[in-house]
């Protein structure tokens, strides 16, 4: 499922996609697939920056475009409801020539 989420994310995003749009879209995909988001803050990733305090997150309310940052992670932490186990796959992404790429 984690591989499918990353694939779906890459199909969804464009240069104009905001962090918030990605948050809502991917959480719907997670829910529709029978999983829950386990992240303690509810986000699905963040920008890659030198100082942790400068991060911006894939979360509701973040109107920044993904293309506004050089690099960002997509790292959904998911589980099936009621399970003792969760899974997380973290990859780093960027845009090149208008297309999303995995680092």
XYZ file of N, CA, C and O in Angstrom:
412
model
N 0.821 -1.199 0.000
C 0.000 0.000 0.000
C 0.862 1.260 0.000
O 0.528 2.236 -0.665
N 1.952 1.233 0.734
C 2.841 2.401 0.769
C 3.367 2.729 -0.630
O 3.387 3.891 -1.037
N 3.782 1.732 -1.377
C 4.264 1.972 -2.745
C 3.157 2.568 -3.602
O 3.408 3.477 -4.398
N 1.935 2.087 -3.435
C 0.806 2.611 -4.198
C 0.522 4.064 -3.837
O 0.198 4.874 -4.711
N 0.633 4.410 -2.559
C 0.414 5.795 -2.141
C 1.427 6.736 -2.788
O 1.075 7.826 -3.252
N 2.676 6.319 -2.835
C 3.713 7.152 -3.458
C 3.455 7.301 -4.960
O 3.612 8.397 -5.518
N 3.049 6.223 -5.585
C 2.726 6.267 -7.013
C 1.549 7.205 -7.262
O 1.580 8.031 -8.177
N 0.512 7.109 -6.446
C -0.665 7.969 -6.583
C -0.305 9.430 -6.353
O -0.785 10.320 -7.063
N 0.549 9.686 -5.375
C 0.987 11.051 -5.102
C 1.688 11.628 -6.325
O 1.418 12.755 -6.738
N 2.551 10.860 -6.953
C 3.294 11.345 -8.117
C 2.355 11.616 -9.302
O 2.617 12.516 -10.100
N 1.282 10.863 -9.421
C 0.313 11.096 -10.490
C -0.531 12.348 -10.214
O -0.969 13.011 -11.142
N -0.760 12.645 -8.961
C -1.640 13.741 -8.568
C -0.978 15.116 -8.645
O -1.580 16.077 -9.103
N 0.266 15.232 -8.195
C 0.879 16.553 -8.025
C 1.282 17.198 -9.342
O 1.647 16.524 -10.299
N 1.199 18.522 -9.319
C 1.686 19.366 -10.411
C 2.479 20.499 -9.769
O 2.522 20.615 -8.536
N 3.037 21.351 -10.595
C 3.749 22.514 -10.067
C 2.841 23.408 -9.234
O 3.305 24.128 -8.361
N 1.546 23.375 -9.500
C 0.597 24.249 -8.802
C -0.069 23.603 -7.592
O -0.854 24.256 -6.910
N 0.215 22.347 -7.313
C -0.392 21.663 -6.165
C 0.138 22.250 -4.864
O 1.353 22.412 -4.697
N -0.767 22.542 -3.936
C -0.345 23.043 -2.623
C -0.135 21.880 -1.656
O -0.640 20.776 -1.872
N 0.581 22.159 -0.599
C 0.775 21.168 0.455
C -0.582 20.731 1.006
O -0.798 19.560 1.280
N -1.504 21.690 1.160
C -2.829 21.381 1.688
C -3.627 20.498 0.728
O -4.284 19.532 1.160
N -3.588 20.784 -0.556
C -4.308 19.963 -1.534
C -3.805 18.528 -1.505
O -4.596 17.581 -1.549
N -2.492 18.375 -1.421
C -1.920 17.028 -1.341
C -2.362 16.339 -0.057
O -2.698 15.150 -0.066
N -2.395 17.062 1.047
C -2.845 16.522 2.332
C -4.252 15.950 2.225
O -4.509 14.801 2.587
N -5.188 16.760 1.722
C -6.579 16.306 1.634
C -6.745 15.159 0.644
O -7.447 14.182 0.934
N -6.104 15.273 -0.497
C -6.248 14.228 -1.515
C -5.708 12.891 -1.011
O -6.379 11.863 -1.099
N -4.499 12.892 -0.474
C -3.878 11.627 -0.064
C -4.543 11.046 1.175
O -4.641 9.820 1.306
N -5.026 11.873 2.078
C -5.753 11.323 3.226
C -7.046 10.655 2.776
O -7.454 9.642 3.351
N -7.681 11.188 1.730
C -8.874 10.549 1.175
C -8.517 9.208 0.544
O -9.223 8.216 0.733
N -7.395 9.154 -0.179
C -6.939 7.893 -0.771
C -6.655 6.875 0.332
O -7.052 5.709 0.237
N -5.986 7.303 1.387
C -5.678 6.417 2.517
C -6.974 5.867 3.118
O -7.123 4.661 3.305
N -7.912 6.755 3.405
C -9.183 6.349 4.011
C -9.990 5.436 3.077
O -10.513 4.406 3.506
N -10.073 5.802 1.803
C -10.836 5.002 0.834
C -10.226 3.613 0.629
O -10.913 2.688 0.205
N -8.948 3.477 0.943
C -8.258 2.195 0.806
C -8.355 1.338 2.064
O -7.787 0.250 2.132
N -9.051 1.848 3.091
C -9.253 1.084 4.315
C -8.166 1.256 5.361
O -8.062 0.455 6.293
N -7.376 2.317 5.243
C -6.287 2.569 6.187
C -6.560 3.856 6.961
O -7.456 4.628 6.621
N -5.757 4.090 7.989
C -5.838 5.328 8.757
C -4.455 5.968 8.795
O -3.435 5.280 8.698
N -4.430 7.292 8.928
C -3.195 8.053 9.044
C -2.779 8.033 10.513
O -3.499 8.531 11.367
N -1.619 7.470 10.809
C -1.144 7.357 12.193
C -0.258 8.503 12.657
O 0.118 8.546 13.823
N 0.093 9.430 11.758
C 1.017 10.487 12.152
C 0.446 11.281 13.318
O -0.709 11.716 13.277
N 1.235 11.479 14.352
C 0.750 12.145 15.569
C 0.335 13.587 15.316
O -0.471 14.132 16.057
N 0.854 14.205 14.253
C 0.447 15.567 13.899
C -0.520 15.566 12.705
O -1.005 16.615 12.308
N -0.756 14.408 12.125
C -1.692 14.285 11.015
C -1.123 14.615 9.659
O -1.812 14.520 8.652
N 0.147 15.037 9.596
C 0.706 15.425 8.303
C 1.247 14.210 7.538
O 1.325 13.111 8.073
N 1.621 14.457 6.289
C 2.092 13.373 5.414
C 3.505 13.593 4.900
O 3.962 12.874 4.021
N 4.188 14.575 5.436
C 5.555 14.865 5.006
C 5.871 16.330 5.234
O 5.073 17.069 5.822
N 7.034 16.769 4.726
C 7.491 18.128 4.990
C 8.572 18.541 4.005
O 9.139 17.705 3.304
N 8.849 19.838 4.011
C 9.949 20.359 3.202
C 11.274 19.909 3.810
O 11.362 19.622 5.004
N 12.298 19.842 2.980
C 13.651 19.538 3.441
C 14.397 20.872 3.530
O 14.543 21.573 2.527
N 14.798 21.214 4.731
C 15.475 22.489 4.989
C 16.654 22.253 5.929
O 16.776 21.178 6.518
N 17.494 23.260 6.081
C 18.667 23.135 6.955
C 18.287 23.123 8.434
O 18.879 22.405 9.224
N 17.306 23.942 8.813
C 16.883 24.033 10.209
C 15.497 23.407 10.361
O 14.551 23.802 9.654
N 15.351 22.478 11.279
C 14.080 21.788 11.489
C 12.924 22.756 11.711
O 11.808 22.528 11.245
N 13.170 23.845 12.399
C 12.117 24.818 12.695
C 11.608 25.545 11.444
O 10.572 26.211 11.494
N 12.341 25.428 10.327
C 11.940 26.080 9.080
C 11.086 25.173 8.198
O 10.642 25.590 7.132
N 10.834 23.946 8.634
C 10.030 23.014 7.842
C 8.612 23.537 7.664
O 8.048 24.162 8.562
N 8.053 23.210 6.506
C 6.616 23.368 6.322
C 6.076 21.982 5.989
O 6.783 21.143 5.420
N 4.841 21.725 6.354
C 4.307 20.371 6.335
C 3.176 20.175 5.327
O 2.476 21.124 4.979
N 3.019 18.941 4.898
C 1.869 18.538 4.098
C 0.729 18.393 5.096
O 0.547 17.339 5.706
N 0.013 19.504 5.280
C -1.035 19.568 6.298
C -2.111 20.549 5.877
O -1.894 21.394 4.997
N -3.262 20.441 6.535
C -4.334 21.393 6.234
C -3.893 22.788 6.647
O -3.172 22.959 7.632
N -4.309 23.754 5.837
C -3.957 25.140 6.111
C -2.693 25.620 5.427
O -2.448 26.820 5.356
N -1.875 24.716 4.895
C -0.629 25.128 4.253
C -0.890 25.377 2.770
O -0.976 24.447 1.976
N -0.996 26.653 2.404
C -1.326 27.058 1.035
C -0.085 27.185 0.140
O -0.205 27.531 -1.036
N 1.108 26.906 0.671
C 2.319 26.949 -0.155
C 2.274 25.866 -1.215
O 1.743 24.779 -0.987
N 2.842 26.167 -2.374
C 2.919 25.175 -3.443
C 4.110 24.260 -3.201
O 5.144 24.682 -2.672
N 3.962 23.023 -3.608
C 5.074 22.070 -3.474
C 6.307 22.588 -4.204
O 7.433 22.378 -3.769
N 6.100 23.283 -5.320
C 7.207 23.822 -6.102
C 7.895 25.006 -5.428
O 8.940 25.454 -5.876
N 7.327 25.514 -4.330
C 7.945 26.613 -3.596
C 9.170 26.164 -2.801
O 9.931 26.992 -2.316
N 9.332 24.853 -2.637
C 10.479 24.323 -1.893
C 11.350 23.491 -2.843
O 10.863 22.959 -3.838
N 12.631 23.401 -2.524
C 13.549 22.644 -3.381
C 13.293 21.140 -3.292
O 13.312 20.428 -4.298
N 13.060 20.662 -2.072
C 12.857 19.236 -1.815
C 11.761 19.071 -0.769
O 11.629 19.895 0.132
N 11.007 17.965 -0.872
C 10.035 17.653 0.168
C 9.924 16.142 0.325
O 10.211 15.390 -0.603
N 9.524 15.726 1.508
C 9.289 14.308 1.753
C 7.815 14.012 1.586
O 6.967 14.874 1.797
N 7.538 12.781 1.225
C 6.186 12.235 1.319
C 6.360 10.980 2.136
O 7.129 10.082 1.758
N 5.729 10.934 3.306
C 5.972 9.843 4.245
C 4.713 9.473 5.017
O 4.643 9.652 6.236
N 3.725 8.929 4.335
C 2.517 8.531 5.051
C 2.792 7.413 6.045
O 3.473 6.441 5.723
N 2.306 7.582 7.258
C 2.427 6.578 8.317
C 1.026 6.012 8.488
O 0.145 6.696 8.997
N 0.828 4.779 8.025
C -0.530 4.229 7.949
C -0.663 2.906 8.685
O 0.324 2.236 8.985
N -1.913 2.563 8.937
C -2.244 1.288 9.561
C -3.669 0.928 9.185
O -4.465 1.799 8.831
N -3.971 -0.345 9.298
C -5.355 -0.786 9.218
C -5.961 -0.543 10.590
O -5.328 -0.812 11.609
N -7.160 -0.036 10.642
C -7.812 0.257 11.911
C -7.811 -0.968 12.819
O -8.127 -2.070 12.395
N -7.413 -0.768 14.067
C -7.397 -1.832 15.053
C -6.121 -2.649 15.078
O -5.937 -3.496 15.951
N -5.214 -2.422 14.148
C -3.965 -3.176 14.100
C -2.966 -2.646 15.126
O -2.984 -1.471 15.481
N -2.080 -3.510 15.585
C -0.996 -3.106 16.476
C 0.185 -2.556 15.681
O 1.120 -2.035 16.248
N 0.149 -2.688 14.357
C 1.291 -2.330 13.527
C 0.964 -1.200 12.569
O -0.154 -1.081 12.081
N 1.961 -0.396 12.296
C 1.846 0.672 11.313
C 3.028 0.598 10.370
O 4.041 -0.052 10.671
N 2.887 1.261 9.239
C 3.932 1.235 8.224
C 4.195 2.652 7.748
O 3.288 3.478 7.674
N 5.460 2.894 7.401
C 5.842 4.217 6.930
C 6.915 4.048 5.864
O 7.861 3.280 6.039
N 6.750 4.751 4.771
C 7.744 4.760 3.703
C 8.012 6.225 3.387
O 7.102 6.966 3.044
N 9.268 6.623 3.487
C 9.629 8.020 3.275
C 10.547 8.147 2.072
O 11.595 7.511 2.016
N 10.126 8.975 1.118
C 10.954 9.294 -0.037
C 11.032 10.810 -0.155
O 10.157 11.527 0.326
N 12.064 11.272 -0.830
C 12.258 12.697 -1.053
C 11.979 12.991 -2.527
O 12.413 12.247 -3.409
N 11.264 14.093 -2.760
C 10.851 14.460 -4.111
C 11.230 15.894 -4.429
O 11.422 16.719 -3.537
N 11.293 16.190 -5.732
C 11.575 17.530 -6.230
C 10.986 17.648 -7.634
O 10.552 16.641 -8.215
N 10.983 18.856 -8.168
C 10.506 19.077 -9.530
C 11.695 19.377 -10.442
O 12.614 20.101 -10.057
N 11.634 18.806 -11.620
C 12.644 19.085 -12.655
C 11.910 19.202 -13.986
O 11.161 18.284 -14.370
N 12.112 20.325 -14.648
C 11.441 20.584 -15.924
C 9.920 20.405 -15.806
O 9.262 19.856 -16.690
N 9.376 20.835 -14.660
C 7.930 20.790 -14.459
C 7.371 19.450 -14.055
O 6.162 19.316 -13.882
N 8.221 18.452 -13.900
C 7.749 17.102 -13.541
C 8.326 16.682 -12.200
O 9.476 16.980 -11.870
N 7.516 15.959 -11.431
C 7.980 15.488 -10.132
C 8.956 14.330 -10.322
O 8.769 13.472 -11.188
N 9.997 14.340 -9.496
C 11.023 13.304 -9.545
C 11.302 12.815 -8.123
O 11.169 13.570 -7.166
N 11.709 11.559 -8.016
C 12.137 11.010 -6.732
C 13.639 11.102 -6.634
O 14.346 10.795 -7.594
N 14.134 11.569 -5.497
C 15.577 11.705 -5.298
C 16.213 10.338 -5.172
O 15.680 9.436 -4.603
